[in-house]
Every structure is written in C-alpha cells, then in structure tokens.
Short mmCIF file of C-alpha atoms in Angstrom, two decimals:
data_model
loop_
_atom_site.label_atom_id
_atom_site.label_comp_id
_atom_site.label_asym_id
_atom_site.label_seq_id
_atom_site.Cartn_x
_atom_site.Cartn_y
_atom_site.Cartn_z
CA MET A 1 63.01 31.12 180.66
CA ASN A 2 61.64 32.89 177.60
CA ARG A 3 61.31 36.65 177.47
CA ILE A 4 57.61 37.44 177.84
CA ILE A 5 56.24 40.95 177.31
CA THR A 6 52.59 41.60 178.13
CA ILE A 7 50.63 44.61 176.93
CA SER A 8 47.50 45.76 178.72
CA ARG A 9 45.82 48.77 177.16
CA GLU A 10 42.96 51.21 177.32
CA PHE A 11 40.72 51.05 174.27
CA GLY A 12 41.94 53.46 171.58
CA SER A 13 45.32 54.05 173.24
CA GLY A 14 47.30 52.44 170.42
CA GLY A 15 48.43 49.63 172.73
CA ARG A 16 47.75 46.86 170.25
CA GLU A 17 49.78 48.58 167.51
CA LEU A 18 52.56 49.26 169.98
CA GLY A 19 52.67 45.59 170.99
CA ARG A 20 52.68 44.33 167.42
CA ARG A 21 55.45 46.66 166.34
CA ILE A 22 57.64 45.97 169.37
CA ALA A 23 57.38 42.26 168.55
CA GLU A 24 58.38 43.03 164.94
CA GLU A 25 61.31 45.17 166.08
CA LEU A 26 62.53 42.48 168.47
CA GLY A 27 61.84 39.72 165.95
CA ILE A 28 59.74 37.71 168.39
CA GLU A 29 56.24 36.21 168.32
CA TYR A 30 53.13 38.35 168.73
CA TYR A 31 49.83 37.03 170.05
CA ASP A 32 46.57 38.86 170.19
CA ARG A 33 43.18 37.75 168.87
CA GLU A 34 44.46 34.37 167.70
CA ILE A 35 44.62 33.41 171.38
CA ILE A 36 40.82 33.18 171.37
CA GLU A 37 40.98 30.49 168.74
CA GLN A 38 43.48 28.50 170.77
CA ILE A 39 41.44 28.82 173.95
CA ALA A 40 38.38 27.57 172.11
CA ARG A 41 40.41 24.61 170.92
CA HIS A 42 41.13 23.72 174.57
CA THR A 43 37.41 23.73 175.33
CA SER A 44 34.28 22.67 173.53
CA PHE A 45 33.04 26.26 173.23
CA SER A 46 32.70 28.39 170.15
CA GLU A 47 35.25 31.12 169.44
CA GLU A 48 32.46 33.67 169.72
CA TYR A 49 31.55 32.49 173.22
CA VAL A 50 35.18 32.51 174.35
CA HIS A 51 35.61 36.00 172.91
CA GLN A 52 32.63 37.26 174.92
CA VAL A 53 34.05 35.75 178.11
CA VAL A 54 37.62 37.01 177.79
CA GLU A 55 36.40 40.47 176.86
CA GLY A 56 34.40 40.55 180.11
CA ARG A 57 30.97 40.48 178.46
CA TYR A 58 29.68 37.51 180.43
CA HIS A 59 26.90 39.52 182.12
CA ARG A 60 24.97 39.18 178.88
CA LEU A 61 26.32 35.88 177.71
CA PHE A 62 24.43 34.00 175.10
CA PRO A 63 24.64 30.25 175.46
CA ILE A 64 25.95 29.44 172.01
CA THR A 65 28.37 26.55 172.32
CA VAL A 66 29.58 23.89 170.00
CA ASN A 67 28.96 20.68 171.89
CA HIS A 68 26.60 21.88 174.61
CA SER A 69 23.06 23.13 174.61
CA PHE A 70 21.57 25.73 177.02
CA PHE A 71 23.01 26.36 180.50
CA VAL A 72 21.72 28.43 183.38
CA GLY A 73 22.58 29.41 186.98
CA ASP A 74 25.54 27.79 188.75
CA TYR A 75 26.45 25.89 185.69
CA GLN A 76 27.26 29.20 184.01
CA THR A 77 29.92 29.83 186.66
CA LYS A 78 31.53 26.45 186.04
CA LEU A 79 31.40 27.13 182.36
CA LEU A 80 33.20 30.47 182.84
CA GLN A 81 35.79 28.78 185.02
CA SER A 82 36.52 26.25 182.32
CA VAL A 83 37.13 29.07 179.84
CA PHE A 84 39.46 30.76 182.36
CA GLN A 85 41.37 27.51 182.86
CA ALA A 86 41.73 27.08 179.11
CA GLN A 87 42.92 30.70 178.85
CA LYS A 88 45.64 30.07 181.43
CA LYS A 89 46.71 26.82 179.76
CA THR A 90 46.88 28.47 176.34
CA LEU A 91 48.98 31.38 177.63
CA GLN A 92 51.36 29.03 179.44
CA GLU A 93 51.85 27.01 176.26
CA LEU A 94 52.70 30.17 174.33
CA ALA A 95 55.08 31.33 177.07
CA GLU A 96 56.90 27.98 176.98
CA LEU A 97 57.20 28.06 173.22
CA SER A 98 59.40 31.14 172.62
CA ASP A 99 59.97 34.82 173.41
CA CYS A 100 56.76 36.73 172.71
CA VAL A 101 54.57 39.79 173.11
CA ILE A 102 51.02 39.07 174.30
CA VAL A 103 48.28 41.69 174.15
CA GLY A 104 45.47 41.53 176.71
CA ARG A 105 43.90 38.31 178.07
CA CYS A 106 45.15 38.99 181.65
CA ALA A 107 48.49 37.57 180.52
CA ASP A 108 50.35 39.85 182.95
CA TYR A 109 48.60 38.08 185.83
CA LEU A 110 48.20 34.56 184.44
CA LEU A 111 51.87 34.34 183.46
CA ARG A 112 53.24 35.90 186.65
CA ASP A 113 55.38 32.83 187.34
CA TYR A 114 57.18 33.55 184.07
CA HIS A 115 58.07 37.08 185.29
CA PRO A 116 56.78 38.91 182.22
CA TYR A 117 57.65 42.55 181.58
CA ARG A 118 54.25 44.15 182.02
CA ILE A 119 53.41 47.26 180.01
CA PHE A 120 50.21 49.30 180.37
CA VAL A 121 49.33 51.67 177.52
CA TYR A 122 46.89 54.52 178.13
CA ALA A 123 45.87 57.95 176.89
CA ASP A 124 43.48 60.80 177.67
CA PHE A 125 39.89 60.00 176.77
CA ASP A 126 39.65 62.71 174.09
CA VAL A 127 42.73 61.46 172.28
CA ARG A 128 41.42 57.90 172.33
CA LYS A 129 38.08 59.13 171.00
CA GLU A 130 39.83 61.00 168.17
CA ARG A 131 41.76 57.86 167.20
CA CYS A 132 38.57 55.81 167.16
CA MET A 133 36.77 58.52 165.14
CA ALA A 134 39.55 58.55 162.55
CA TYR A 135 39.37 54.78 162.24
CA ASN A 136 35.58 54.92 162.15
CA ASN A 137 35.54 57.46 159.35
CA GLU A 138 37.63 55.15 157.21
CA ASN A 139 35.31 52.22 157.89
CA GLU A 140 31.84 52.16 159.38
CA ARG A 141 30.02 55.28 160.43
CA PHE A 142 29.07 55.64 164.07
CA SER A 143 28.04 58.84 165.79
CA GLU A 144 30.45 60.56 168.17
CA GLN A 145 28.14 59.65 171.02
CA GLU A 146 28.10 55.98 170.03
CA ILE A 147 31.88 55.91 169.93
CA GLU A 148 32.18 57.52 173.37
CA LYS A 149 29.75 54.97 174.75
CA HIS A 150 31.66 52.13 173.09
CA ILE A 151 35.03 53.22 174.54
CA ARG A 152 33.60 53.54 178.03
CA ARG A 153 31.90 50.15 177.78
CA ILE A 154 35.01 48.31 176.60
CA ASP A 155 37.15 49.90 179.33
CA ARG A 156 34.52 49.08 181.95
CA GLU A 157 34.29 45.45 180.83
CA ARG A 158 38.06 45.00 180.74
CA ALA A 159 38.41 46.53 184.20
CA ARG A 160 35.64 44.37 185.63
CA PHE A 161 36.93 41.16 184.07
CA TYR A 162 40.45 41.88 185.28
CA ARG A 163 39.35 42.72 188.83
CA GLU A 164 37.06 39.73 189.20
CA TYR A 165 39.57 37.38 187.72
CA THR A 166 42.82 38.63 189.31
CA GLY A 167 41.69 40.52 192.43
CA GLN A 168 43.85 43.42 191.24
CA ASN A 169 42.83 46.79 189.87
CA TRP A 170 43.20 47.09 186.11
CA GLY A 171 45.53 49.97 185.27
CA ASP A 172 46.93 50.33 188.80
CA LYS A 173 50.58 51.13 188.06
CA ALA A 174 51.78 48.98 190.97
CA TYR A 175 51.00 45.92 188.84
CA TYR A 176 52.99 47.03 185.78
CA ASP A 177 56.66 47.56 185.04
CA LEU A 178 56.05 50.43 182.65
CA CYS A 179 53.01 52.63 182.00
CA VAL A 180 53.12 54.48 178.70
CA ASN A 181 50.88 57.47 178.02
CA THR A 182 50.33 57.91 174.28
CA THR A 183 48.39 61.18 174.59
CA SER A 184 51.16 63.38 173.26
CA ARG A 185 53.53 60.81 171.72
CA ASN A 186 53.34 59.03 168.39
CA VAL A 187 53.49 55.27 168.76
CA ASP A 188 56.12 55.48 165.97
CA ASP A 189 58.58 57.34 168.18
CA LEU A 190 58.18 54.88 171.05
CA ILE A 191 58.92 51.60 169.28
CA SER A 192 62.67 51.77 168.91
CA PRO A 193 63.48 52.98 172.48
CA LEU A 194 61.00 50.53 174.01
CA ALA A 195 62.49 47.67 172.02
CA LYS A 196 65.92 48.73 173.27
CA MET A 197 64.61 48.69 176.84
CA LEU A 198 63.25 45.17 176.30
CA GLU A 199 66.33 43.70 174.65
CA LYS A 200 67.87 42.89 178.01
CA LEU A 201 65.31 41.43 180.39
CA MET B 1 60.67 75.89 173.47
CA ASN B 2 63.29 74.03 175.49
CA ARG B 3 63.00 70.31 176.15
CA ILE B 4 61.96 69.93 179.78
CA ILE B 5 61.90 66.54 181.51
CA THR B 6 60.43 66.32 185.00
CA ILE B 7 61.00 63.42 187.38
CA SER B 8 58.62 62.71 190.24
CA ARG B 9 59.56 59.78 192.41
CA GLU B 10 58.71 57.65 195.40
CA PHE B 11 61.34 57.78 198.10
CA GLY B 12 63.96 55.05 197.57
CA SER B 13 62.84 54.26 194.01
CA GLY B 14 66.08 55.45 192.42
CA GLY B 15 64.28 58.31 190.68
CA ARG B 16 66.85 60.94 191.55
CA GLU B 17 69.72 58.82 190.18
CA LEU B 18 67.69 58.05 187.07
CA GLY B 19 67.06 61.76 186.49
CA ARG B 20 70.69 62.74 187.00
CA ARG B 21 71.99 60.06 184.66
CA ILE B 22 69.44 60.78 181.92
CA ALA B 23 70.55 64.43 182.02
CA GLU B 24 74.19 63.28 181.74
CA GLU B 25 73.36 60.95 178.84
CA LEU B 26 71.47 63.70 176.99
CA GLY B 27 74.08 66.29 177.90
CA ILE B 28 71.55 68.70 179.36
CA GLU B 29 71.18 70.53 182.68
CA TYR B 30 70.06 68.73 185.83
CA TYR B 31 68.33 70.48 188.74
CA ASP B 32 67.49 69.00 192.07
CA ARG B 33 68.30 70.31 195.53
CA GLU B 34 69.99 73.45 194.21
CA ILE B 35 66.50 74.70 193.32
CA ILE B 36 65.90 75.29 197.04
CA GLU B 37 68.76 77.76 197.12
CA GLN B 38 67.37 79.63 194.14
CA ILE B 39 63.86 79.75 195.61
CA ALA B 40 65.28 81.14 198.84
CA ARG B 41 67.07 83.79 196.82
CA HIS B 42 63.70 84.88 195.39
CA THR B 43 62.32 85.31 198.90
CA SER B 44 63.64 86.53 202.20
CA PHE B 45 63.39 83.08 203.78
CA SER B 46 66.15 80.75 204.82
CA GLU B 47 67.04 77.74 202.69
CA GLU B 48 66.04 75.50 205.58
CA TYR B 49 62.57 77.03 205.74
CA VAL B 50 62.09 76.73 201.98
CA HIS B 51 63.26 73.12 202.12
CA GLN B 52 60.66 72.31 204.78
CA VAL B 53 57.91 73.91 202.68
CA VAL B 54 58.72 72.28 199.35
CA GLU B 55 59.10 68.89 200.99
CA GLY B 56 55.58 69.25 202.41
CA ARG B 57 56.60 69.54 206.05
CA TYR B 58 54.76 72.79 206.71
CA HIS B 59 52.44 71.21 209.30
CA ARG B 60 55.30 71.48 211.76
CA LEU B 61 56.96 74.54 210.35
CA PHE B 62 59.30 76.48 212.51
CA PRO B 63 59.28 80.18 211.86
CA ILE B 64 62.98 80.66 211.18
CA THR B 65 63.39 83.27 208.47
CA VAL B 66 66.12 85.61 207.50
CA ASN B 67 64.46 89.00 207.48
CA HIS B 68 61.27 88.26 209.38
CA SER B 69 60.51 87.40 212.95
CA PHE B 70 57.70 85.12 214.24
CA PHE B 71 54.46 84.56 212.30
CA VAL B 72 51.27 82.82 213.25
CA GLY B 73 47.79 81.98 211.84
CA ASP B 74 46.71 83.42 208.47
CA TYR B 75 50.04 85.00 207.97
CA GLN B 76 51.52 81.52 207.76
CA THR B 77 49.31 80.82 204.73
CA LYS B 78 50.51 83.98 202.98
CA LEU B 79 54.05 83.06 203.82
CA LEU B 80 53.59 79.60 202.26
CA GLN B 81 52.05 81.19 199.19
CA SER B 82 55.04 83.43 198.73
CA VAL B 83 57.33 80.39 198.82
CA PHE B 84 55.11 78.67 196.23
CA GLN B 85 55.23 81.75 194.01
CA ALA B 86 59.01 81.85 194.28
CA GLN B 87 59.13 78.13 193.45
CA LYS B 88 57.11 78.69 190.28
CA LYS B 89 59.24 81.70 189.26
CA THR B 90 62.47 79.76 189.83
CA LEU B 91 61.29 76.77 187.80
CA GLN B 92 60.14 79.00 184.95
CA GLU B 93 63.51 80.73 184.86
CA LEU B 94 65.26 77.36 184.62
CA ALA B 95 62.86 76.17 181.91
CA GLU B 96 63.57 79.32 179.86
CA LEU B 97 67.31 78.92 180.22
CA SER B 98 67.96 75.60 178.43
CA ASP B 99 66.93 71.94 178.02
CA CYS B 100 66.90 70.31 181.45
CA VAL B 101 65.86 67.50 183.78
CA ILE B 102 64.16 68.68 186.99
CA VAL B 103 63.61 66.33 189.93
CA GLY B 104 60.64 66.96 192.22
CA ARG B 105 59.34 70.44 193.27
CA CYS B 106 55.97 69.89 191.49
CA ALA B 107 57.79 70.90 188.29
CA ASP B 108 55.49 68.65 186.21
CA TYR B 109 52.54 70.79 187.29
CA LEU B 110 54.16 74.22 187.63
CA LEU B 111 55.77 74.02 184.19
CA ARG B 112 52.72 72.58 182.42
CA ASP B 113 52.68 75.48 179.94
CA TYR B 114 56.13 74.33 178.81
CA HIS B 115 54.75 70.84 178.01
CA PRO B 116 57.36 68.90 179.97
CA TYR B 117 57.80 65.16 179.52
CA ARG B 118 56.63 63.94 182.91
CA ILE B 119 58.18 60.77 184.34
CA PHE B 120 57.09 59.08 187.58
CA VAL B 121 59.52 56.59 189.13
CA TYR B 122 58.25 54.05 191.65
CA ALA B 123 58.97 50.64 193.14
CA ASP B 124 57.54 48.12 195.59
CA PHE B 125 57.91 49.18 199.20
CA ASP B 126 60.25 46.29 200.14
CA VAL B 127 62.65 47.08 197.32
CA ARG B 128 62.72 50.75 198.31
CA LYS B 129 63.37 49.75 201.90
CA GLU B 130 66.25 47.51 200.84
CA ARG B 131 67.82 50.34 198.84
CA CYS B 132 67.53 52.68 201.81
CA MET B 133 68.97 50.02 204.15
CA ALA B 134 71.97 49.50 201.87
CA TYR B 135 72.58 53.25 201.77
CA ASN B 136 72.03 53.48 205.52
CA ASN B 137 74.55 50.75 206.27
CA GLU B 138 77.20 52.68 204.38
CA ASN B 139 76.41 55.86 206.28
CA GLU B 140 74.37 56.41 209.40
CA ARG B 141 72.78 53.54 211.29
CA PHE B 142 69.01 53.55 211.65
CA SER B 143 66.86 50.59 212.64
CA GLU B 144 64.77 48.85 210.00
CA GLN B 145 61.67 50.17 211.69
CA GLU B 146 62.97 53.75 211.63
CA ILE B 147 63.71 53.44 207.91
CA GLU B 148 60.22 52.10 207.16
CA LYS B 149 58.71 54.96 209.10
CA HIS B 150 60.92 57.47 207.28
CA ILE B 151 59.95 56.18 203.81
CA ARG B 152 56.25 56.29 204.64
CA ARG B 153 56.54 59.79 206.09
CA ILE B 154 58.38 61.22 203.07
CA ASP B 155 55.90 59.66 200.62
CA ARG B 156 52.96 60.94 202.68
CA GLU B 157 54.38 64.46 202.82
CA ARG B 158 55.14 64.56 199.10
CA ALA B 159 51.66 63.27 198.27
CA ARG B 160 50.00 65.81 200.57
CA PHE B 161 52.04 68.74 199.31
CA TYR B 162 51.38 67.78 195.70
CA ARG B 163 47.64 67.32 196.23
CA GLU B 164 47.18 70.54 198.18
CA TYR B 165 49.25 72.52 195.79
CA THR B 166 48.12 71.11 192.42
CA GLY B 167 44.69 69.58 193.14
CA GLN B 168 45.95 66.39 191.47
CA ASN B 169 46.81 63.03 192.99
CA TRP B 170 50.52 62.40 193.30
CA GLY B 171 51.45 59.25 191.39
CA ASP B 172 48.18 59.05 189.43
CA LYS B 173 49.43 57.85 186.04
CA ALA B 174 46.98 60.10 184.18
CA TYR B 175 49.23 63.05 185.07
CA TYR B 176 52.46 61.51 183.74
CA ASP B 177 53.75 60.56 180.30
CA LEU B 178 55.71 57.58 181.55
CA CYS B 179 55.64 55.64 184.83
CA VAL B 180 58.73 53.53 185.43
CA ASN B 181 58.73 50.73 188.00
CA THR B 182 62.28 50.04 189.22
CA THR B 183 61.33 47.01 191.33
CA SER B 184 62.89 44.45 189.03
CA ARG B 185 65.04 46.64 186.77
CA ASN B 186 68.44 48.17 187.40
CA VAL B 187 68.47 51.91 186.87
CA ASP B 188 71.62 51.23 184.79
CA ASP B 189 69.68 49.32 182.15
CA LEU B 190 67.04 52.01 181.83
CA ILE B 191 69.21 55.06 181.15
CA SER B 192 70.18 54.50 177.54
CA PRO B 193 66.68 53.51 176.24
CA LEU B 194 65.02 56.30 178.20
CA ALA B 195 67.49 58.84 176.84
CA LYS B 196 66.72 57.55 173.34
CA MET B 197 63.02 58.01 174.01
CA LEU B 198 63.65 61.58 175.16
CA GLU B 199 65.92 62.62 172.29
CA LYS B 200 62.94 63.53 170.14
CA LEU B 201 60.34 65.43 172.13
#
C-alpha cells in the first residue's frame, strides 16, 4: 500500500506550505488545488462549482454547471452527493497511484482504508492573521477587519463541511496522528524532522 | 534561557517513555516522579501527600503530614495552595538549572514564562488499555475491568487537577505545540525525529 500523508489545516497556519515542502523533501507527489480539476472531470460540473462545494460553501451555491441548467430543492442534495462521490473516487485514484501528500478535501477521512498518516496544522488566531496580513500587503489590500472575517469564515466553512460529511469534529486531535502548532515555530524548521518521521510509515 | 520541553500525557499512551528517551537522545536532564520529592522538601508535607495532590486526588485526601496534625475545611484549601506554590518553585528551580524534559506536574502551564515546548501524548483508549494489560501481565494481576476503570480514573483526575489549577482544558491542542498520537506508531520510531525537531528551539 502506498504511503499517504494527509494535511488538514486552519486557514493561515502554513499547513499548505508545510505539506508541499514535506512532499518535496520526501520526493513524493503533492496534491492540493489540482484535485478540484480532477473531481470536476469525474462529474459534469464546472471547476468553480466543485470548488464551492468542497470548500463548504454550498449554503450559497450558485447553480453554474457545465451540462445542467438550474436545480433547486432535493435535487441540490443529490447534486452535492455526486460531487462528494467524485471527490472520494478522485482521492482513491491518487492514493492508488503512488506515495503522496494530500492537502485538505477530507482526504484523512475519505482515504481511511488506506491508513494515511493524518496531520493537522494550526496556530493562534493572531499569528494566522499576521501571516494573512503579510501576504495581503504584498498582493491585494484588504482591511484588518476584512481579513479577520475571512479567516473566521473559511475555518467555519471547513469545520461545517467536515462535520456534515464525516460525522467527526474538524480539528479534534483524536482523528489525527500528529497536530502541529505553528504559532511559535517556523515552518522551515519543521520540514526536515517531519520528513524523517514520515520516512518509515 | 534554557531549553525546556514539557510532556503531558494520557495514561497508557507511552508519554513518559517518550519523554525519558527524548531527554536521553538530546543528552539533557529528565524529571518525572523525583519532582514529588523536591516539592515535599519545599514544604513540611510527606511525599505521599504531595503525590496525592499533584495527581489530582485531593478529593479524598488523607491528612497525613510530617509536621502538622489534622486539618479540615478552609485550611485544606490553604494547604493545597502551599503544595501548588512549592510545585511552581520546584519547577522554576529545575528550569533555571539546565535544559530539561519534564513529564506532567502542569509544567507546561507553570513554566509558561520560560516558553517551554509543550508536547501532549495521547492514544485511542483500546491501545492504552492493551499497553496497560501487557504491563500488568508482567507484574501484578488486575482484571480487564479494573484496568479500564483505573485508566479512566487517572485521566479524569489529571484533567480535573489541570483545569482547576490552570483554568485551561487538559489535552486541548491550543495549549500545546505538538500533539502526538501513539495509537499506530511505535514510540521507538518517534524518538529520533522528535529529538531532531527539538534540537533547535
């Protein structure tokens, strides 16, 4: 069985970077946003729609699809289920392919039969806000308040999606093999020891 | 400032062994039960009394002391406080002395001004029970039911003591830098990477 490492992360915790660099260090595949594209390929929905669903934003879903027109009511539920099924299928295909690191997408739960090593990355809210502010200053300009709101919204959506989909609490350490707090540690310093820990699984 | 590593752990999770072996690997001091002796030295209480207090068993405290006779009511609270004060003083003395690993004793909270690296070690209940059963079979013989009851009691007492004393929830990942689940990992395989992670603090 391939060695599968899943990374769940609070927004702004540096979890994505940590996942990408661990994959680099171990010389194995890394999957993140490109999964969306693959899920969409398994369905007839647009990438944008799939992105909204897997990020937990289906309470305000717009009905843009590729081969369908408007849907309402119960049909919406079926539609969500078909995205979830495609998500599971996509992840299983990736897990069968080779050793890999997968960020997000409930991979820790959906690939449980593959016994992934499940990492949760988190940090204090203020540190996450600072990271987002630094990134924001280099790119677009949002107010501090807008950034705070954004972080809370993303976390809330991820938690809700995870709970509804898996029946487990997002971030509950019982469901992870390792929980890494990046509040007072540079992601840099964590890569090499974490990779060492993941060499033998 | 010295490098302080604190280990909090669920009963039967292998946390104590992990702490001891990390200290060995890093070549630094390791403190565990001997702290009790030092706390007792800072007070006039017996080691047994101090042990009961710091393990959270003060709801059924017996009033055995060295230089005092029986106490009741409010005096009991003052008596507990003096043990807590001695515990803090002892831990601070150890933290000033040299780099070290400290297991339990609310050291993560009491030494917060020393910015310790705070590790929480945990595992699924069944795995912890198995470990305790294996140990039990080599030593004394308790029934499976007695062992289950014992694990739950120790966890409950530690959680209560920690919450009452620190105002924080024992095992809440927000209060730790790293949470390590030993359910599906041998402690053996974790020592070297964890030591590497703790080299640079």
